Short mmCIF file of C-alpha atoms in Angstrom, two decimals:
data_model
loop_
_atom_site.label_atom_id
_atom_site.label_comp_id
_atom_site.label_asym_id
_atom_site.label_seq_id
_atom_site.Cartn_x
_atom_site.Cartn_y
_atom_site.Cartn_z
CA UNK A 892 62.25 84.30 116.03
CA UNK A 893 63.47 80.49 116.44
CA UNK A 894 66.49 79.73 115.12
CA UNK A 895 67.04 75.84 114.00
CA UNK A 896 70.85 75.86 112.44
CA UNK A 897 73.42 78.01 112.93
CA UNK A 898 76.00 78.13 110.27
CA UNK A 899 79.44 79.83 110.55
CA UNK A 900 81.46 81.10 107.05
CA UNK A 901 84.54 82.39 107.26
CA UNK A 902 87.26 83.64 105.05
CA UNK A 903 90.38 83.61 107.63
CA UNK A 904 93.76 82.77 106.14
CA UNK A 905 96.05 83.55 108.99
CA UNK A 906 92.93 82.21 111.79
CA UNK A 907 92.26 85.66 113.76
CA UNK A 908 88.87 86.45 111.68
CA UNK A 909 88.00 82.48 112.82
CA UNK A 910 88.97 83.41 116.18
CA UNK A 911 86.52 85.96 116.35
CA UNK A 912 83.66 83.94 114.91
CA UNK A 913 84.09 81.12 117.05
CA UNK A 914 83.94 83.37 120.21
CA UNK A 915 80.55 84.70 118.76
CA UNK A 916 78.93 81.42 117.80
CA UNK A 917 78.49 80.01 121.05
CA UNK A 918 75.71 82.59 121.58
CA UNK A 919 73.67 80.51 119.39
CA UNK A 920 71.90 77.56 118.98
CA UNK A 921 72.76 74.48 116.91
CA UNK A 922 76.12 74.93 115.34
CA UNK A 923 75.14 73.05 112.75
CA UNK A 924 77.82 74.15 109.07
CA UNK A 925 81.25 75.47 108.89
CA UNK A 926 82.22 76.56 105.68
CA UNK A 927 85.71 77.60 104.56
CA UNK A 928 86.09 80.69 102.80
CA UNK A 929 89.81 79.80 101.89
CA UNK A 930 89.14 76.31 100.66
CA UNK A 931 90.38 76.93 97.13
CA UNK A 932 88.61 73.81 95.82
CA UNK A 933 84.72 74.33 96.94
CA UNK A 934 85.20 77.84 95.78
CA UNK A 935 82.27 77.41 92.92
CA UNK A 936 79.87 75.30 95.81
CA UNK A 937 76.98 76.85 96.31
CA UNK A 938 74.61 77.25 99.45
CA UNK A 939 71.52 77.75 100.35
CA UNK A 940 69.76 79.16 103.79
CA UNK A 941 66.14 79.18 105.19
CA UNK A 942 64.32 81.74 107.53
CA UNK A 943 65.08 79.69 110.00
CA UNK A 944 68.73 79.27 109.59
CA UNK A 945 71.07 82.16 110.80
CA UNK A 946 74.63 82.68 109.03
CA UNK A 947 77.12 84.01 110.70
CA UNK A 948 79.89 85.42 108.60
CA UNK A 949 83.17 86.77 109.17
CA UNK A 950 86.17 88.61 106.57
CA UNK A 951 89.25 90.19 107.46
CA UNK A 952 89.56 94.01 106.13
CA UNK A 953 91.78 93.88 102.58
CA UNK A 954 92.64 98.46 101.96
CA UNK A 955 89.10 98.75 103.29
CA UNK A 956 87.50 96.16 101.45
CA UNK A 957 85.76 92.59 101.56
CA UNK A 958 88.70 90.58 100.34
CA UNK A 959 88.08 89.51 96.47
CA UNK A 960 87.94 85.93 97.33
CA UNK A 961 85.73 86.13 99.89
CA UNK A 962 83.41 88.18 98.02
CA UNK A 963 83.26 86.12 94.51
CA UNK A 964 82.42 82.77 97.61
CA UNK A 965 79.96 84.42 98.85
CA UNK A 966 78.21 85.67 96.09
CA UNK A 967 77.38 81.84 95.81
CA UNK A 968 75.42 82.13 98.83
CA UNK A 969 71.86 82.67 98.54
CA UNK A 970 69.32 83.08 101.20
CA UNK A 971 65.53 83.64 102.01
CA UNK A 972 65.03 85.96 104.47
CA UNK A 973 67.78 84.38 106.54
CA UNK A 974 69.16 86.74 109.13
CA UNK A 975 72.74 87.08 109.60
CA UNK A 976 75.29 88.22 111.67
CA UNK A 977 78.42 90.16 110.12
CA UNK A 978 81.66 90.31 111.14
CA UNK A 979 84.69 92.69 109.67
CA UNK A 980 88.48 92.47 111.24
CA UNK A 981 90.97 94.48 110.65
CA UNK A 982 94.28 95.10 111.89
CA UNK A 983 94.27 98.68 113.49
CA UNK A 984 94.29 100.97 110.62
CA UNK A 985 90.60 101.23 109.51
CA UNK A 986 87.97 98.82 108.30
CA UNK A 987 86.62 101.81 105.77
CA UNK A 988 83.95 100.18 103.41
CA UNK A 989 84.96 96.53 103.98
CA UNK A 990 81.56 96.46 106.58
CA UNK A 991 78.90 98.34 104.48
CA UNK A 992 80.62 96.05 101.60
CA UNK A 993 80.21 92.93 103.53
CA UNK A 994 75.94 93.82 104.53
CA UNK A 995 74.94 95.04 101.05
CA UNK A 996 76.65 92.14 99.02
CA UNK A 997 74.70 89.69 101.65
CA UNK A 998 71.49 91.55 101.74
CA UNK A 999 71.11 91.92 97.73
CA UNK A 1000 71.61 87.93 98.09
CA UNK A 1001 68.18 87.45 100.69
CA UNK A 1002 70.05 88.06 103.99
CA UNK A 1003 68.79 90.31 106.69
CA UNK A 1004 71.25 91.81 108.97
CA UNK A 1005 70.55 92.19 112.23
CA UNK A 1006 73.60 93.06 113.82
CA UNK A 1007 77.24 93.74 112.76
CA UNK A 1008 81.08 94.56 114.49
CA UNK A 1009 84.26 95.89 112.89
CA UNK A 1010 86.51 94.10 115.19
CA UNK A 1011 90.58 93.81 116.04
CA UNK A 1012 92.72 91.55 115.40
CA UNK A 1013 96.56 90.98 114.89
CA UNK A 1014 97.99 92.84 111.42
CA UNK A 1015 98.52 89.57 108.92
CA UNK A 1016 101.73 91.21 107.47
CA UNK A 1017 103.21 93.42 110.23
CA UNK A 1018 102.44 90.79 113.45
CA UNK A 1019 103.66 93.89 115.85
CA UNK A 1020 100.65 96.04 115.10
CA UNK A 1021 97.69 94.78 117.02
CA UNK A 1022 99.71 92.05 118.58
CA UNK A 1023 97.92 89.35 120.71
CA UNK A 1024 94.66 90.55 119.08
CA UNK A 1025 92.06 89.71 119.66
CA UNK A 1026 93.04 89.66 123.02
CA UNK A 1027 91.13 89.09 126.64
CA UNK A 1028 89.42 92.81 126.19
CA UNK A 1029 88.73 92.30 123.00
CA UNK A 1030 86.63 88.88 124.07
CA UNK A 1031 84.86 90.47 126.76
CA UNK A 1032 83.77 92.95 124.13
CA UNK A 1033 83.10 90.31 121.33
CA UNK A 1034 81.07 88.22 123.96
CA UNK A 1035 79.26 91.10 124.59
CA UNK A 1036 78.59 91.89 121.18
CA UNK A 1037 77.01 88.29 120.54
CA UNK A 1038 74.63 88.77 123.61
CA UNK A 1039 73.03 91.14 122.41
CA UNK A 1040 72.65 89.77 118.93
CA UNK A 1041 71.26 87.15 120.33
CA UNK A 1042 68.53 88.68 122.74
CA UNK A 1043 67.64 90.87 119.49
CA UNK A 1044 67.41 87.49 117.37
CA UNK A 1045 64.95 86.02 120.32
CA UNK A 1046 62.71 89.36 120.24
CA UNK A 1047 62.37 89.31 116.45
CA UNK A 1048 58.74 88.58 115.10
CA UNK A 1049 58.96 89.34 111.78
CA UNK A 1050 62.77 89.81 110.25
CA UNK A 1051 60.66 91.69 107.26
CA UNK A 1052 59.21 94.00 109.40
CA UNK A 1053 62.83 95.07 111.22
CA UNK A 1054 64.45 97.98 110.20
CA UNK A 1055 67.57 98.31 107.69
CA UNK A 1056 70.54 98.07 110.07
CA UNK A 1057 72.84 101.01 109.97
CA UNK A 1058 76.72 100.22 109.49
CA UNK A 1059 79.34 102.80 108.89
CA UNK A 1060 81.14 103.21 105.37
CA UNK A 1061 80.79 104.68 101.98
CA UNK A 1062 79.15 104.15 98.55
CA UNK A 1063 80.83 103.95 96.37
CA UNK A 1064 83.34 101.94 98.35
CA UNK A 1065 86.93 102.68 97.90
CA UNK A 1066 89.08 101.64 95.38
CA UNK A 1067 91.10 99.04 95.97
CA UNK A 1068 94.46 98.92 94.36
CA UNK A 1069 95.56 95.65 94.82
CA UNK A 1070 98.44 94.05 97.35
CA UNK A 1071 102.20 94.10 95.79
CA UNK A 1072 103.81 92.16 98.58
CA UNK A 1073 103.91 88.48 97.44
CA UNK A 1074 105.62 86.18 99.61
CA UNK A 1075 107.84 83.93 98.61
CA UNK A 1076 110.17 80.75 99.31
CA UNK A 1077 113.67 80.83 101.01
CA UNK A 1078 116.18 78.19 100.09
CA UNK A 1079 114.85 76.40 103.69
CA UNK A 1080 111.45 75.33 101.63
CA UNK A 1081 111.29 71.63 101.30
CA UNK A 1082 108.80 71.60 98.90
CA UNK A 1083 106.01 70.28 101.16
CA UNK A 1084 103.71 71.70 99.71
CA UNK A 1085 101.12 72.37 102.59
CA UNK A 1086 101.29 76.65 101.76
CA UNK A 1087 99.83 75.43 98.02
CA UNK A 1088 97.01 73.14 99.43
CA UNK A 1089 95.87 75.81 101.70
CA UNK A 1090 96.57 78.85 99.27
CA UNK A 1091 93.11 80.06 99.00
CA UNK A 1092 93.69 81.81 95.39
CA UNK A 1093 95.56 78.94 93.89
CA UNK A 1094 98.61 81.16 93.65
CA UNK A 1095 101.71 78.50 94.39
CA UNK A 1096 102.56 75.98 92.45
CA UNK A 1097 102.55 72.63 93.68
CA UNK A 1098 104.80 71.12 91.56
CA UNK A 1099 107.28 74.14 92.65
CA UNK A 1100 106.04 75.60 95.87
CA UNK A 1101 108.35 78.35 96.49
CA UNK A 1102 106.96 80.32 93.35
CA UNK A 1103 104.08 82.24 93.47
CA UNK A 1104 101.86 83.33 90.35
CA UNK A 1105 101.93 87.50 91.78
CA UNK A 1106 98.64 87.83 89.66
CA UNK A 1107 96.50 85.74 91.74
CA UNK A 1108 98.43 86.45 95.68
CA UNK A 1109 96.35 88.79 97.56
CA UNK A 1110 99.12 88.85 99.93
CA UNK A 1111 96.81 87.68 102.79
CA UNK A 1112 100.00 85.73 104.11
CA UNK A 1113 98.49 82.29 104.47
CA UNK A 1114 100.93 80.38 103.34
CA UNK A 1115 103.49 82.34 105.87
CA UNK A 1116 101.59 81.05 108.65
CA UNK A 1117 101.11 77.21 107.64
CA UNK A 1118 104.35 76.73 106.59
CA UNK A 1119 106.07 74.40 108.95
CA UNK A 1120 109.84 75.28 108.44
CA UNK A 1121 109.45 79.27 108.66
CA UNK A 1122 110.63 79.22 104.69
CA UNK A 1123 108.33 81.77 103.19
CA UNK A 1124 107.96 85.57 103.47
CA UNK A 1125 108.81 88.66 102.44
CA UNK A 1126 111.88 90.01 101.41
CA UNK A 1127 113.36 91.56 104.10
CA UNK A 1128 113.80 95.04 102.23
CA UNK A 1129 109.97 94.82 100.98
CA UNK A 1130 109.26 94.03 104.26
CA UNK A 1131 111.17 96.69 106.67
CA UNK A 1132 109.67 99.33 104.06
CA UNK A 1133 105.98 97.73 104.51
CA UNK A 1134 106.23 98.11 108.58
CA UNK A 1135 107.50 101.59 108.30
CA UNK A 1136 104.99 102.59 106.04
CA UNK A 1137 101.68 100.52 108.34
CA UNK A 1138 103.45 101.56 111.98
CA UNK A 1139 102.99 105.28 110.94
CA UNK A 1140 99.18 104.43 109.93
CA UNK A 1141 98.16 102.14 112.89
CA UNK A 1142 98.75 104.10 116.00
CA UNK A 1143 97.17 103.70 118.72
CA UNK A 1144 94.70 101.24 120.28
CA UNK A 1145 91.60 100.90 117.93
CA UNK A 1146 88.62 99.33 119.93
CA UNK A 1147 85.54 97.22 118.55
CA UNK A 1148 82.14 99.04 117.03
CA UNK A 1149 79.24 97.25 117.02
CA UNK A 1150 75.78 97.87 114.98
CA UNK A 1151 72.81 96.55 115.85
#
């Protein structure tokens, strides 16, 4: 089939599921749409996709799921017979449901998926697990993956006429149970307010930037990364008892799987 856009969406707070995607996209052919998953204020925009277009779409893995964000952005996403390309990170534990999650809520919404990788990247909250991820492996792998995709894209007749693809997980998908680790502000904050701009829940205050609302953080750590001064985080009690807890759960080198 002939593809005429290529668009890229991406819900990426700390930048490793965007690294991913943008070592993918090159694969294909006019790059054409970026959309932010995290942009907090186009979260009610809606789009729209042809059979011509292809979307390529990447989350990280939240306990095994499709972060709530992402999913409530892209359920504003609506295609028609548009064939995408999905893509779950996760940082060396397990990606669970979060794929199977990712390719039903798409395909119930006129997306065809024609190929799919749970991939590797750097742990958000614990940066020692997976560290460096994805690293030069991992990007022979990933450019792997999208060379395929792409010779299956160019052999494709009829998208209709393809077979469901097959991606690992479970129905009815895990539970999730939510994230209790809010960061917050040190006494170093300067009240800059660049972690409540890109806060992609609307969870800090901008008038007071170094208090969170805990009922809206999904403790994707955002706001850790962007800030400039190194002034938010966890506690450092949370946080020693958070590594112990992921170190003894993420042993080992995890490597890519790919579905196509």
């Amino acid at each position: 089939m002939q593809i005429e856009k290529t668009h890229l969406a991406v819900f990426s707070p700390t930048g490793t599921t965007e690294q991913v995607l943008r070592a993918i996209a090159p694969y294909f052919p006019s790059l054409s749409h970026e959309i932010d998953l995290c942009d907090y204020q186009s979260r009610e925009q809606m789009h729209r996709f042809g059979k011509n277009d292809l979307l390529i779409v990447g989350v990280p893995v939240y306990g095994g799921r499709v972060p709530i964000p992402a999913r409530e952005r892209l359920e504003r996403f609506f295609g028609n017979g548009t064939p995408a390309i999905l893509a779950a990170v996760y940082g060396n534990r397990e990606y669970e449901d979060a794929l199977l999650e990712l390719k039903n809520l798409l395909e119930t919404r006129g997306f065809r998926a024609v190929a799919a990788g749970a991939f590797l990247a750097e742990h958000s909250i614990v940066r020692s697990i997976a560290a460096g991820r994805p690293d030069a492996a991992d990007l022979q792998k990933i450019n792997a993956f999208a060379e395929q995709a792409s010779n299956k894209i160019e052999g494709i007749d009829d998208i209709s006429k393809e077979p469901e693809l097959f991606v690992k997980g479970n129905f009815p998908y895990r539970e999730f149970k939510g994230d209790p680790f809010d960061p917050h502000g040190f006494k170093s904050c300067t009240g800059c307010g660049i972690c409540a701009a890109k806060c992609p829940t609307g969870a800090i205050s901008k008038q007071a930037p170094w208090k969170i609302d805990k009922n809206r953080c999904i403790s994707c750590m955002r706001c850790v990364k962007v800030c400039p001064n190194g002034a938010r985080n966890l506690s450092p009690v949370k946080y020693a008892s958070i590594r112990k807890m992921l170190e003894s759960k993420c042993k080992g080198r995890k490597e890519p799987e790919f579905f196509f």
